[in-house]
mmCIF file of C-alpha atoms in Angstrom:
data_model
loop_
_atom_site.group_PDB
_atom_site.id
_atom_site.type_symbol
_atom_site.label_atom_id
_atom_site.label_comp_id
_atom_site.label_asym_id
_atom_site.label_seq_id
_atom_site.Cartn_x
_atom_site.Cartn_y
_atom_site.Cartn_z
ATOM 1 C CA MET A 900 34.793 29.636 -47.572
ATOM 2 C CA LYS A 901 32.684 27.011 -48.888
ATOM 3 C CA LYS A 902 35.446 24.607 -48.250
ATOM 4 C CA TYR A 903 35.213 25.433 -44.532
ATOM 5 C CA LYS A 904 31.217 25.710 -44.144
ATOM 6 C CA ASP A 905 30.750 23.195 -41.984
ATOM 7 C CA HIS A 906 33.414 24.163 -39.688
ATOM 8 C CA LEU A 907 32.554 27.764 -39.631
ATOM 9 C CA ALA A 908 28.958 26.981 -39.130
ATOM 10 C CA LEU A 909 29.872 25.335 -35.754
ATOM 11 C CA LEU A 910 31.963 28.162 -34.548
ATOM 12 C CA TYR A 911 29.222 31.161 -35.654
ATOM 13 C CA LYS A 912 26.848 28.913 -33.031
ATOM 14 C CA ALA A 913 29.360 28.843 -30.441
ATOM 15 C CA HIS A 914 30.460 32.716 -31.505
ATOM 16 C CA GLU A 915 26.995 34.675 -32.144
ATOM 17 C CA LYS A 916 28.622 37.544 -33.422
ATOM 18 C CA LEU A 917 31.793 35.913 -35.815
ATOM 19 C CA LYS A 918 29.741 35.644 -38.878
ATOM 20 C CA ASP A 919 29.199 39.450 -38.675
ATOM 21 C CA ASP A 920 32.462 39.937 -37.163
ATOM 22 C CA LEU A 921 33.865 37.953 -39.830
ATOM 23 C CA ASN A 922 32.727 39.418 -42.802
ATOM 24 C CA ALA A 923 33.549 42.657 -41.123
ATOM 25 C CA VAL A 924 36.770 42.009 -41.907
ATOM 26 C CA LEU A 925 36.844 39.723 -45.422
ATOM 27 C CA ASN A 926 34.730 42.306 -47.160
ATOM 28 C CA HIS A 927 36.405 45.536 -46.090
ATOM 29 C CA PRO A 928 38.300 47.027 -48.223
ATOM 30 C CA LEU A 929 41.539 46.578 -46.025
ATOM 31 C CA MET A 930 45.760 47.028 -47.160
ATOM 32 C CA PRO A 931 47.548 44.159 -46.332
ATOM 33 C CA SER A 932 48.288 45.466 -43.021
ATOM 34 C CA GLU A 933 45.284 46.719 -41.485
ATOM 35 C CA PHE A 934 44.025 43.463 -42.898
ATOM 36 C CA GLU A 935 46.355 41.223 -40.693
ATOM 37 C CA ARG A 936 45.590 43.535 -37.857
ATOM 38 C CA ALA A 937 42.035 42.957 -38.132
ATOM 39 C CA TRP A 938 42.204 39.440 -38.246
ATOM 40 C CA LYS A 939 44.725 39.074 -35.158
ATOM 41 C CA ASP A 940 42.253 41.089 -33.611
ATOM 42 C CA LEU A 941 39.471 39.264 -34.104
ATOM 43 C CA ILE A 942 41.627 35.254 -32.869
ATOM 44 C CA GLN A 943 41.867 36.886 -30.041
ATOM 45 C CA ARG A 944 38.789 38.367 -29.193
ATOM 46 C CA TYR A 945 37.033 34.969 -29.811
ATOM 47 C CA ASN A 946 40.157 33.169 -28.518
ATOM 48 C CA LEU A 947 40.454 30.845 -31.341
ATOM 49 C CA GLN A 948 44.301 30.717 -31.682
ATOM 50 C CA ASP A 949 44.117 27.352 -31.116
ATOM 51 C CA ASP A 950 42.165 26.584 -34.183
ATOM 52 C CA GLU A 951 42.808 24.494 -37.367
ATOM 53 C CA VAL A 952 40.570 26.281 -39.806
ATOM 54 C CA MET A 953 41.160 29.712 -38.665
ATOM 55 C CA ASN A 954 45.104 28.806 -38.786
ATOM 56 C CA SER A 955 44.488 26.982 -42.965
ATOM 57 C CA LEU A 956 42.869 30.374 -43.666
ATOM 58 C CA TRP A 957 45.422 32.094 -42.194
ATOM 59 C CA GLU A 958 48.345 30.798 -43.804
ATOM 60 C CA ASP A 959 46.103 30.898 -47.262
ATOM 61 C CA ARG A 960 45.354 34.531 -47.018
ATOM 62 C CA HIS A 961 47.142 35.722 -49.777
ATOM 63 C CA GLU A 962 45.473 33.752 -52.029
ATOM 64 C CA TRP A 963 41.778 34.140 -51.553
ATOM 65 C CA ILE A 964 41.876 38.073 -49.229
ATOM 66 C CA SER A 965 41.210 40.492 -51.435
ATOM 67 C CA ALA A 966 43.440 43.505 -49.567
ATOM 68 C CA TYR A 967 46.907 41.503 -50.998
ATOM 69 C CA TYR A 968 45.710 41.364 -54.898
ATOM 70 C CA LYS A 969 44.767 45.667 -53.811
ATOM 71 C CA GLU A 970 47.980 46.145 -56.957
ATOM 72 C CA VAL A 971 46.596 43.558 -59.628
ATOM 73 C CA PHE A 972 44.153 45.241 -61.727
ATOM 74 C CA CYS A 973 42.383 42.513 -62.887
ATOM 75 C CA ALA A 974 38.828 44.308 -64.488
ATOM 76 C CA ARG A 975 36.491 43.224 -61.263
ATOM 77 C CA MET A 976 37.392 39.757 -62.279
ATOM 78 C CA THR A 977 36.775 36.958 -59.659
ATOM 79 C CA SER A 978 39.873 35.109 -58.180
ATOM 80 C CA THR A 979 37.863 32.094 -60.356
ATOM 81 C CA GLN A 980 37.643 33.684 -63.408
ATOM 82 C CA ARG A 981 41.572 34.723 -63.046
ATOM 83 C CA SER A 982 42.315 31.028 -63.058
ATOM 84 C CA GLU A 983 39.621 29.952 -65.626
ATOM 85 C CA SER A 984 41.686 32.783 -68.000
ATOM 86 C CA MET A 985 45.127 31.605 -66.909
ATOM 87 C CA ASN A 986 44.037 27.812 -67.831
ATOM 88 C CA ARG A 987 42.326 29.064 -71.406
ATOM 89 C CA ILE A 988 45.878 30.730 -72.083
ATOM 90 C CA LEU A 989 48.031 27.702 -71.152
ATOM 91 C CA LYS A 990 45.633 25.382 -72.839
ATOM 92 C CA GLN A 991 45.637 27.341 -76.270
ATOM 93 C CA ASN A 992 49.574 28.713 -76.365
ATOM 94 C CA PHE A 993 51.075 26.898 -74.479
ATOM 95 C CA VAL A 994 50.326 23.199 -72.754
ATOM 96 C CA LYS A 995 49.049 19.772 -74.676
ATOM 97 C CA GLU A 996 47.890 17.199 -72.815
ATOM 98 C CA LYS A 997 50.570 15.196 -73.156
ATOM 99 C CA HIS A 998 53.478 16.569 -71.868
ATOM 100 C CA ASP A 999 55.620 16.128 -68.895
ATOM 101 C CA LEU A 1000 55.595 17.446 -65.854
ATOM 102 C CA HIS A 1001 59.000 19.070 -65.857
ATOM 103 C CA LEU A 1002 57.772 20.071 -69.981
ATOM 104 C CA PHE A 1003 54.531 21.695 -67.966
ATOM 105 C CA ALA A 1004 57.013 23.523 -65.720
ATOM 106 C CA GLN A 1005 58.531 24.797 -67.996
ATOM 107 C CA GLN A 1006 56.013 26.335 -70.433
ATOM 108 C CA VAL A 1007 53.692 27.856 -67.743
ATOM 109 C CA ASP A 1008 57.249 29.420 -66.554
ATOM 110 C CA LYS A 1009 57.559 30.635 -70.242
ATOM 111 C CA CYS A 1010 53.602 31.718 -70.363
ATOM 112 C CA ILE A 1011 54.543 34.218 -67.208
ATOM 113 C CA GLN A 1012 57.073 35.321 -69.123
ATOM 114 C CA THR A 1013 55.107 36.213 -71.959
ATOM 115 C CA ARG A 1014 52.741 37.974 -70.160
ATOM 116 C CA LYS A 1015 54.985 39.506 -67.922
ATOM 117 C CA ALA A 1016 56.677 40.806 -70.763
ATOM 118 C CA VAL A 1017 53.298 42.027 -72.383
ATOM 119 C CA GLU A 1018 52.384 43.392 -68.916
ATOM 120 C CA HIS A 1019 55.947 45.508 -69.201
ATOM 121 C CA ALA A 1020 55.568 46.617 -72.569
ATOM 122 C CA GLU A 1021 52.695 48.201 -72.037
ATOM 123 C CA THR A 1022 53.519 49.593 -68.902
ATOM 124 C CA VAL A 1023 56.007 51.915 -71.029
ATOM 125 C CA ALA A 1024 53.602 52.419 -73.447
ATOM 126 C CA ASN A 1025 51.592 54.147 -70.808
ATOM 127 C CA GLU A 1026 53.910 56.006 -69.111
ATOM 128 C CA SER A 1027 55.539 57.179 -72.474
ATOM 129 C CA GLU A 1028 54.119 60.428 -73.498
ATOM 130 C CA VAL A 1029 52.409 60.409 -76.550
ATOM 131 C CA LYS A 1030 53.213 61.966 -79.598
ATOM 132 C CA THR A 1031 51.452 64.768 -81.512
ATOM 133 C CA THR A 1032 50.822 65.510 -85.477
ATOM 134 C CA THR A 1033 50.635 68.787 -85.395
ATOM 135 C CA GLN A 1034 51.781 72.389 -83.654
ATOM 136 C CA PHE A 1035 47.711 73.345 -82.479
ATOM 137 C CA GLY A 1036 48.308 74.023 -79.258
ATOM 138 C CA PHE A 1037 44.410 72.347 -78.314
ATOM 139 C CA GLU A 1038 46.708 69.251 -79.607
ATOM 140 C CA VAL A 1039 49.206 69.178 -77.205
ATOM 141 C CA GLN A 1040 46.332 69.944 -74.510
ATOM 142 C CA LEU A 1041 43.645 66.886 -75.160
ATOM 143 C CA SER A 1042 47.191 64.753 -75.568
ATOM 144 C CA LYS A 1043 47.198 65.424 -71.770
ATOM 145 C CA VAL A 1044 44.153 65.059 -70.390
ATOM 146 C CA TYR A 1045 42.262 62.385 -72.884
ATOM 147 C CA THR A 1046 43.851 58.417 -72.845
ATOM 148 C CA ARG A 1047 45.492 57.255 -75.049
ATOM 149 C CA ALA A 1048 42.100 55.205 -77.024
ATOM 150 C CA VAL A 1049 40.426 58.628 -77.135
ATOM 151 C CA PHE A 1050 43.059 60.430 -77.954
ATOM 152 C CA ALA A 1051 43.912 58.470 -80.509
ATOM 153 C CA ASP A 1052 40.413 58.816 -82.209
ATOM 154 C CA PHE A 1053 40.706 62.890 -81.909
ATOM 155 C CA LYS A 1054 43.525 62.521 -83.856
ATOM 156 C CA GLU A 1055 42.149 60.694 -86.290
ATOM 157 C CA THR A 1056 38.945 63.132 -86.427
ATOM 158 C CA LEU A 1057 41.844 65.706 -86.807
ATOM 159 C CA TYR A 1058 43.179 64.614 -89.743
ATOM 160 C CA ARG A 1059 40.112 63.168 -91.444
ATOM 161 C CA SER A 1060 38.892 66.929 -90.805
ATOM 162 C CA THR A 1061 42.161 68.598 -93.395
ATOM 163 C CA ALA A 1062 42.189 65.580 -95.443
ATOM 164 C CA PHE A 1063 41.240 68.214 -98.244
ATOM 165 C CA ARG A 1064 42.617 69.831 -102.042
ATOM 166 C CA ALA A 1065 42.019 72.730 -102.884
ATOM 167 C CA GLU A 1066 42.404 73.988 -106.645
ATOM 168 C CA ARG A 1067 41.785 77.002 -108.654
ATOM 169 C CA CYS A 1068 38.475 77.099 -110.608
ATOM 170 C CA PRO A 1069 38.900 76.742 -114.067
ATOM 171 C CA GLU A 1070 35.576 79.442 -115.536
ATOM 172 C CA ASN A 1071 36.642 81.591 -112.539
ATOM 173 C CA PRO A 1072 40.731 82.087 -111.527
ATOM 174 C CA THR A 1073 39.979 84.114 -108.485
ATOM 175 C CA LYS A 1074 38.360 81.656 -106.621
ATOM 176 C CA ASN A 1075 39.293 77.953 -105.485
ATOM 177 C CA ALA A 1076 37.488 74.821 -104.949
ATOM 178 C CA VAL A 1077 38.120 72.715 -102.584
ATOM 179 C CA SER A 1078 37.065 69.303 -102.554
ATOM 180 C CA SER A 1079 37.988 66.203 -100.016
ATOM 181 C CA LEU A 1080 40.564 63.335 -100.598
ATOM 182 C CA ALA A 1081 38.169 61.601 -99.143
ATOM 183 C CA ALA A 1082 35.200 61.774 -101.795
#
């Protein structure tokens, strides 16, 4: 949008409500099909079918409209942050300044494949059933309601809570002394 702000300013002057309507279409959390319908309605309402800038924005919509990123979890990162993150990963692990263009393309592809493999492995791990270490009913129940990270903490705490040694007291053979294995 910044790239076209001068042209958009002219359109806003020519059409009093265009800015509000355009912002409503861009900022409303729509699905791609809803965005496309709203965009076409906006273009028709203001008779902008022949406007080069609006057509250019339409052509590039997959690169900047949030509706097309709904399925991608980015932890509230902006598109600029995602791009900078990808650039850093490429520079650190895959691409050197001296690389030819064809080698650069191969390395970028390798980076993408590596990231996809990692994401796939994470997805498989997250969809698989968590293994419990005891037969306690509450452990099985908690494995289904806790996140993996919280459940891992719980398992560690459960393990440590049972790490005790019981020995007969030498002074009194009818009694046992209990001590922590961690001590």
